[in-house]
PDB file of C-alpha atoms in Angstrom:
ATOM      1  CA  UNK A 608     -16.224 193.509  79.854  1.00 56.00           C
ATOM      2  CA  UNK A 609     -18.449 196.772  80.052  1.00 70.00           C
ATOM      3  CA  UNK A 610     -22.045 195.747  80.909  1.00 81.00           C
ATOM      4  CA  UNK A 611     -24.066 198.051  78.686  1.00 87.00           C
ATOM      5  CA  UNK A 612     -28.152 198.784  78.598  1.00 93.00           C
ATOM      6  CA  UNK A 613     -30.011 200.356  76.125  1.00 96.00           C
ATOM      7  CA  UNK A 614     -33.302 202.089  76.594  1.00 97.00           C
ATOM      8  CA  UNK A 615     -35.691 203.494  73.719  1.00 97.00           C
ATOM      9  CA  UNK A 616     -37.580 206.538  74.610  1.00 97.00           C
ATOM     10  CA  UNK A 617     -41.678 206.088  73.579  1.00 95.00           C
ATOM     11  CA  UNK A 618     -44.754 207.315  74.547  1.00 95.00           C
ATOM     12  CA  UNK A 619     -44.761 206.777  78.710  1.00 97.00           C
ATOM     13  CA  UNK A 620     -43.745 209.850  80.717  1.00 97.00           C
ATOM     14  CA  UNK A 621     -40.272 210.549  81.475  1.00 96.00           C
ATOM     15  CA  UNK A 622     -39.900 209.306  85.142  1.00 97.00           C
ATOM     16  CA  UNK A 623     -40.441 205.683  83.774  1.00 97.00           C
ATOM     17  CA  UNK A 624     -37.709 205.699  81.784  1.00 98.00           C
ATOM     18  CA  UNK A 625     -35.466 207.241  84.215  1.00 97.00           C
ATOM     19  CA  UNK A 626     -36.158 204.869  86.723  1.00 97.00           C
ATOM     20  CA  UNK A 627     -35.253 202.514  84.048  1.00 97.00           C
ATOM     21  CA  UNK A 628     -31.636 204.054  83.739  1.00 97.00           C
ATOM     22  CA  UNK A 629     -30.681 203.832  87.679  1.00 96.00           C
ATOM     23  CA  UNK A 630     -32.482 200.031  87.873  1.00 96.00           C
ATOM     24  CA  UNK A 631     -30.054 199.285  85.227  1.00 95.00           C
ATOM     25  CA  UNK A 632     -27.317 201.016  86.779  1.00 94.00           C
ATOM     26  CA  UNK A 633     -28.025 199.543  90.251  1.00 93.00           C
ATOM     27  CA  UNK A 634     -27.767 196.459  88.457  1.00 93.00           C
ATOM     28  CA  UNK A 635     -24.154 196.461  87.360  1.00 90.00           C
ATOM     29  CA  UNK A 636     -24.584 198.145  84.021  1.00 92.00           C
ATOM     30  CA  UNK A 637     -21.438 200.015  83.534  1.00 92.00           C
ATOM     31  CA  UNK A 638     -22.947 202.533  80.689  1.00 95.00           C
ATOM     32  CA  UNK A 639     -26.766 203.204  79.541  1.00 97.00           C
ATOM     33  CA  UNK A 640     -27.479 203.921  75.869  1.00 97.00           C
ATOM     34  CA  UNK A 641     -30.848 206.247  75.566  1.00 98.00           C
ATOM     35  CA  UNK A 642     -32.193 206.521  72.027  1.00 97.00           C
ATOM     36  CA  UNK A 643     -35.086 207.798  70.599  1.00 97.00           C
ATOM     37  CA  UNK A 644     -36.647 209.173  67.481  1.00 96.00           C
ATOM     38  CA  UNK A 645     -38.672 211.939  65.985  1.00 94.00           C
ATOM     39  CA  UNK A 646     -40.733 213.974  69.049  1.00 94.00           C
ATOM     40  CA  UNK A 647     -39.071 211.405  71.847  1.00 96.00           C
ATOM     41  CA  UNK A 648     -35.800 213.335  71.345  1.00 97.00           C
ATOM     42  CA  UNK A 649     -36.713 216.238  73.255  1.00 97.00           C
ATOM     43  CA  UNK A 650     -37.913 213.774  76.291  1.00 97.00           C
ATOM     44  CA  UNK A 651     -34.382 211.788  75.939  1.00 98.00           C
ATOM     45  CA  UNK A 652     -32.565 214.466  76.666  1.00 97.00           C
ATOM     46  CA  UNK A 653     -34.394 215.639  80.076  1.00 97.00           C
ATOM     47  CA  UNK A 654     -34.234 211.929  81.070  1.00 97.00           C
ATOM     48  CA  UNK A 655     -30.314 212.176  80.559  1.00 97.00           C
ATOM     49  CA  UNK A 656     -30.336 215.354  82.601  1.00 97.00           C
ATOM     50  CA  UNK A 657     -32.507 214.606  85.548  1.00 96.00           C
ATOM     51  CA  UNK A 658     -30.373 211.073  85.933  1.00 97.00           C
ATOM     52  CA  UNK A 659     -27.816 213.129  86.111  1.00 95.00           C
ATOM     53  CA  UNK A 660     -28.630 216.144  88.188  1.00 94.00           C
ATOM     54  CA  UNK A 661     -30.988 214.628  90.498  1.00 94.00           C
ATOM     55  CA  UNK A 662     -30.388 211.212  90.984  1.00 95.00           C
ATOM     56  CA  UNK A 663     -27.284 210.088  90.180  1.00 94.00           C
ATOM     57  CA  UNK A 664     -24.305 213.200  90.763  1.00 93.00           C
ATOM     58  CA  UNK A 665     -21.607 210.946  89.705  1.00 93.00           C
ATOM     59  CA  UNK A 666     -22.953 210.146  86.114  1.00 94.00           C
ATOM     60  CA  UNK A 667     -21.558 211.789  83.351  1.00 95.00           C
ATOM     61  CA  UNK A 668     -22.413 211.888  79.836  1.00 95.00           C
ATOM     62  CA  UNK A 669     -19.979 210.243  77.823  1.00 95.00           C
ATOM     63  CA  UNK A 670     -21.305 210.565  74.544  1.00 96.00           C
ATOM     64  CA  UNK A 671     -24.203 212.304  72.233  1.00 97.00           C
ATOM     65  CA  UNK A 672     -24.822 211.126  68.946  1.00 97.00           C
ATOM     66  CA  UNK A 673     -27.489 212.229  66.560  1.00 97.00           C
ATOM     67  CA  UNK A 674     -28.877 210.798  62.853  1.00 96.00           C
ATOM     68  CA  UNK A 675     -31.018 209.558  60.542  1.00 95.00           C
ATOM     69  CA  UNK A 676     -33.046 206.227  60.631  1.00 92.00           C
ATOM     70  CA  UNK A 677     -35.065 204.885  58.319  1.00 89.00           C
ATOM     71  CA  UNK A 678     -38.710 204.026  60.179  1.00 86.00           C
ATOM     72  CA  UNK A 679     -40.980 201.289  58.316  1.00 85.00           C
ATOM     73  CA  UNK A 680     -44.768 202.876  57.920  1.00 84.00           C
ATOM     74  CA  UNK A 681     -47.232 200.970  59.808  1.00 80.00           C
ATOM     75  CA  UNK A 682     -50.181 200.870  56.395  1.00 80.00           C
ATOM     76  CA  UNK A 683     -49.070 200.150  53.043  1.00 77.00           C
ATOM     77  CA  UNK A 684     -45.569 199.552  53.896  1.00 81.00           C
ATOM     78  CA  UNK A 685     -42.706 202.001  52.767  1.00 85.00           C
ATOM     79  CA  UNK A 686     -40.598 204.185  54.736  1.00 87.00           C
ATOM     80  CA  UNK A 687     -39.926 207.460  56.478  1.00 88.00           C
ATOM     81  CA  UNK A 688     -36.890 209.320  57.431  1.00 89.00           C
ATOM     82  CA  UNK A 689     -36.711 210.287  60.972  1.00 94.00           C
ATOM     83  CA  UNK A 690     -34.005 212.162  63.600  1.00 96.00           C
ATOM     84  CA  UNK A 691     -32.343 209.995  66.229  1.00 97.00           C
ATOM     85  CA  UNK A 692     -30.510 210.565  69.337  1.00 98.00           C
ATOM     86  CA  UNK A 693     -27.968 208.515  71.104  1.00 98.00           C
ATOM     87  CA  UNK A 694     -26.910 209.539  74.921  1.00 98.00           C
ATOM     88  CA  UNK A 695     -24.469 207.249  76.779  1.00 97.00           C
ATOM     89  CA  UNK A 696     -24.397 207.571  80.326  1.00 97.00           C
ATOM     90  CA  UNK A 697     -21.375 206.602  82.469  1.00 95.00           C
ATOM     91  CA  UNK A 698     -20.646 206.007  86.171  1.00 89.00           C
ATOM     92  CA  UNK A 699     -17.403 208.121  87.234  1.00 81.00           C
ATOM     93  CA  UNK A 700     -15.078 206.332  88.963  1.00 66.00           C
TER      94      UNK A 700
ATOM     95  CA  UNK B 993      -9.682 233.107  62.722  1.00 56.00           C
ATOM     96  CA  UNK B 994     -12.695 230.549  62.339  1.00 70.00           C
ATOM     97  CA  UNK B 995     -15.719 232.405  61.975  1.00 81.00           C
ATOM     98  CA  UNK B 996     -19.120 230.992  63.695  1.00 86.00           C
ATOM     99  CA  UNK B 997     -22.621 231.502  63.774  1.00 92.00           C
ATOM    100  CA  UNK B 998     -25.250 230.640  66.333  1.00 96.00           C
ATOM    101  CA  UNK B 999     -28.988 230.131  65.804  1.00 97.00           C
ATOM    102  CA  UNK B1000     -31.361 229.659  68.327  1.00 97.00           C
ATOM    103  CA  UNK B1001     -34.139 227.413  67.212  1.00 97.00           C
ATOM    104  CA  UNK B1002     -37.863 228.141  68.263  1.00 95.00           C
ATOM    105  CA  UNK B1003     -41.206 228.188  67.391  1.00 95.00           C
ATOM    106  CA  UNK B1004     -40.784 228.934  63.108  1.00 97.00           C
ATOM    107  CA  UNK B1005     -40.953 225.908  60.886  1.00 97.00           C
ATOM    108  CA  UNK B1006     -37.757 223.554  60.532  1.00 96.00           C
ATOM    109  CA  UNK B1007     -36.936 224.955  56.866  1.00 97.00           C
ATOM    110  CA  UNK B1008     -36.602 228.811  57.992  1.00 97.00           C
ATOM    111  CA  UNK B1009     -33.554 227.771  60.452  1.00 98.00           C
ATOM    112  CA  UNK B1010     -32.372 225.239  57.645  1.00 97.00           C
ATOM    113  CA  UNK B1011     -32.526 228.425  55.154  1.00 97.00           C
ATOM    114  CA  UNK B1012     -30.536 230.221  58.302  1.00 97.00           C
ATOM    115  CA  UNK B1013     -27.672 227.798  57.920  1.00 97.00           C
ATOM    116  CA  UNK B1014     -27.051 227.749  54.537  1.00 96.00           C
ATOM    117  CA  UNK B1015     -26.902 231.759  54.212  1.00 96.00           C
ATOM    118  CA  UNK B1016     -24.614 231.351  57.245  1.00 95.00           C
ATOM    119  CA  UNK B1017     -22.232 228.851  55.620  1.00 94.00           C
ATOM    120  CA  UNK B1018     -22.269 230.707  52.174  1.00 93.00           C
ATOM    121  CA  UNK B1019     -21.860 233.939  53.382  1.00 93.00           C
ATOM    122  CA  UNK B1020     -18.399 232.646  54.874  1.00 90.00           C
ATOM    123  CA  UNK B1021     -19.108 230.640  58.440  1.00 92.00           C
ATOM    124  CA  UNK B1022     -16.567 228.261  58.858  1.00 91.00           C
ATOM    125  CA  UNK B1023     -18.967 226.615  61.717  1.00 95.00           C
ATOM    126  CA  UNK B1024     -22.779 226.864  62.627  1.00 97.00           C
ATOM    127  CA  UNK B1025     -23.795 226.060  66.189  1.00 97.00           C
ATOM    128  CA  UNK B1026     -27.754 225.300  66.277  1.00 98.00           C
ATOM    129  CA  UNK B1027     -29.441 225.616  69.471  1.00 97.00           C
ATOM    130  CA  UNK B1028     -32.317 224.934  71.119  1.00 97.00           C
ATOM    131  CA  UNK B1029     -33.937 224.190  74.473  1.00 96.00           C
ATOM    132  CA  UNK B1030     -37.150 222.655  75.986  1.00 94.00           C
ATOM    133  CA  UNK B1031     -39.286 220.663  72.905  1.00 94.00           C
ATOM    134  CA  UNK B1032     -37.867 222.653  70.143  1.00 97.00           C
ATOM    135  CA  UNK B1033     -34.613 220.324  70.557  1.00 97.00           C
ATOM    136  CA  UNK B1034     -36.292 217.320  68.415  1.00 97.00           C
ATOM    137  CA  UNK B1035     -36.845 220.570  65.995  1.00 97.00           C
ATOM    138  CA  UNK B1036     -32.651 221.561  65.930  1.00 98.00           C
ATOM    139  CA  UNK B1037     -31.737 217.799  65.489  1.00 97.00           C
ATOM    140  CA  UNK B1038     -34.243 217.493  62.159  1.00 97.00           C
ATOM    141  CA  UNK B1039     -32.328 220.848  61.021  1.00 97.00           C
ATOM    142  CA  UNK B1040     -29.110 219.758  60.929  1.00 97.00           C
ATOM    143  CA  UNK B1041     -30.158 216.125  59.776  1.00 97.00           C
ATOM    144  CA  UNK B1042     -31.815 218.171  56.828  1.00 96.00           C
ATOM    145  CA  UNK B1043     -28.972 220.498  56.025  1.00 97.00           C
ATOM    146  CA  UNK B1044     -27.004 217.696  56.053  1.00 95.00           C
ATOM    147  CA  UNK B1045     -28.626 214.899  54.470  1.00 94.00           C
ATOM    148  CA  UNK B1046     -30.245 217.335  51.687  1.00 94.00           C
ATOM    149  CA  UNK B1047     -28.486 220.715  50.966  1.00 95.00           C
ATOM    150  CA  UNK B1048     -24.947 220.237  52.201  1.00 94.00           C
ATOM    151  CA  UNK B1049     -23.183 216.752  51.291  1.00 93.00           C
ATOM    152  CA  UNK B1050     -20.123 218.290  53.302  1.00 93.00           C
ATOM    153  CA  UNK B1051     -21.413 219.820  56.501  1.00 94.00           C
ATOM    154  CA  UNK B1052     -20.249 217.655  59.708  1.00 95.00           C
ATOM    155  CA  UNK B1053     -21.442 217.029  63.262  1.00 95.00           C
ATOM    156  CA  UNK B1054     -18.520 217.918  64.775  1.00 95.00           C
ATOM    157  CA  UNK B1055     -19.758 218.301  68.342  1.00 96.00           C
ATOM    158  CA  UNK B1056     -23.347 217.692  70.102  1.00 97.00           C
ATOM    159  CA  UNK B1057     -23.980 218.575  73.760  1.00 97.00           C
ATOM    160  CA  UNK B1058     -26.649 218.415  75.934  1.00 97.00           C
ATOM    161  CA  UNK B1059     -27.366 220.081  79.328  1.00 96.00           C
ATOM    162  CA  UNK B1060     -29.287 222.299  81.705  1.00 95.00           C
ATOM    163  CA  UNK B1061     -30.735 225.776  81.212  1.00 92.00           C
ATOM    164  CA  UNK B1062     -32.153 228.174  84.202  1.00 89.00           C
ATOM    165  CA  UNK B1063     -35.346 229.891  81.808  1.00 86.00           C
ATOM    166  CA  UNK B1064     -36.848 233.268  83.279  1.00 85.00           C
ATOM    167  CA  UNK B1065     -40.249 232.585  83.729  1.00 84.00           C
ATOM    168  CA  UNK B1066     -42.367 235.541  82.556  1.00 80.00           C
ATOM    169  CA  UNK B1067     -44.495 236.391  85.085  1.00 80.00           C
ATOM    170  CA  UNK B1068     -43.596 236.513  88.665  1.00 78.00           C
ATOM    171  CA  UNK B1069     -39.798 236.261  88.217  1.00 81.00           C
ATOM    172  CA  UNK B1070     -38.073 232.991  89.361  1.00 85.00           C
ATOM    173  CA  UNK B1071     -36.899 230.826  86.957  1.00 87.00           C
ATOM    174  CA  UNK B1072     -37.477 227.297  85.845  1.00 88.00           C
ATOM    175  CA  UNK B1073     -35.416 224.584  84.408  1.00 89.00           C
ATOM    176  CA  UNK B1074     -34.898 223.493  80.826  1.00 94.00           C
ATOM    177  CA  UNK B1075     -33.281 221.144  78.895  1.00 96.00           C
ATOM    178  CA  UNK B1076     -30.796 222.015  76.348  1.00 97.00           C
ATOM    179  CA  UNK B1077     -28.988 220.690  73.186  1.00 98.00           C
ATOM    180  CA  UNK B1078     -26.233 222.324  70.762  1.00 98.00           C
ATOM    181  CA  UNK B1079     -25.064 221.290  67.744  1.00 98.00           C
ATOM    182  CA  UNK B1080     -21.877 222.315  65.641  1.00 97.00           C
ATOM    183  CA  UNK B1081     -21.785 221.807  61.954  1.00 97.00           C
ATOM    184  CA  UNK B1082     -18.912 222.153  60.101  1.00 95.00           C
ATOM    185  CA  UNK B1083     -17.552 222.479  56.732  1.00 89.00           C
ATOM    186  CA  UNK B1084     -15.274 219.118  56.010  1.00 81.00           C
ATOM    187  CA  UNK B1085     -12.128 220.265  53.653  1.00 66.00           C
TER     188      UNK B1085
END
């Protein structure tokens, strides 16, 4: 079966989380799943690009995805609607 | 022939491109492609979730890419390199 990793995009700088996708990749991981939400979305997508321009020529983006998730408010409790992203990353054969 | 309109997101509030759309699809677009580069492309994903989600029950993602952009930089020539989404929404049947 397809090994599969997900990563969700926060607050450290981009590099992290693209060393993130090749570890998990060097690993066996057959396809990485990048997500994030609101602001992150922006900083998803460069990580998706410099994987693929800079490190890793052979991976290709398989699929892009975007939505709406409900995010739970940190006082008071509640809700808020916010944009998502979903980027899967594949090795070519 | 299936007539489409592009919009290029950047620095005006989310609603103005929203409002962009919708004139777009009711003055007779069969497909809107929203696009945006750099960190206006969290901005292009919360348009189309809004026109979506809030004005049109109908519209469709029918296609989201993502790649690499060669900007002009403004002074000095050269260029540098962006990140870059686009988004098609469509009208379902």
């Amino acid at each position: 079966m397809l090994q599969e990793t997900a990563i969700l995009v926060g607050k450290k700088p981009p590099m992290n989380y693209v060393l993130a996708c090749l570890t998990a990749f060097h690993e066996g991981a057959g396809e990485v799943v990048i997500k994030a939400r609101g602001q992150s979305i922006s900083k998803a997508v460069d990580i998706a690009e410099i994987v693929r321009n800079k490190f890793m020529r052979n991976a290709i983006i398989k699929e892009v995805s975007i939505g709406t998730e409900e995010v739970p408010l940190r006082e008071g409790g509640g809700t808020k609607r916010a944009s998502s992203i979903m980027i899967r990353l594949s090795k070519s054969k």
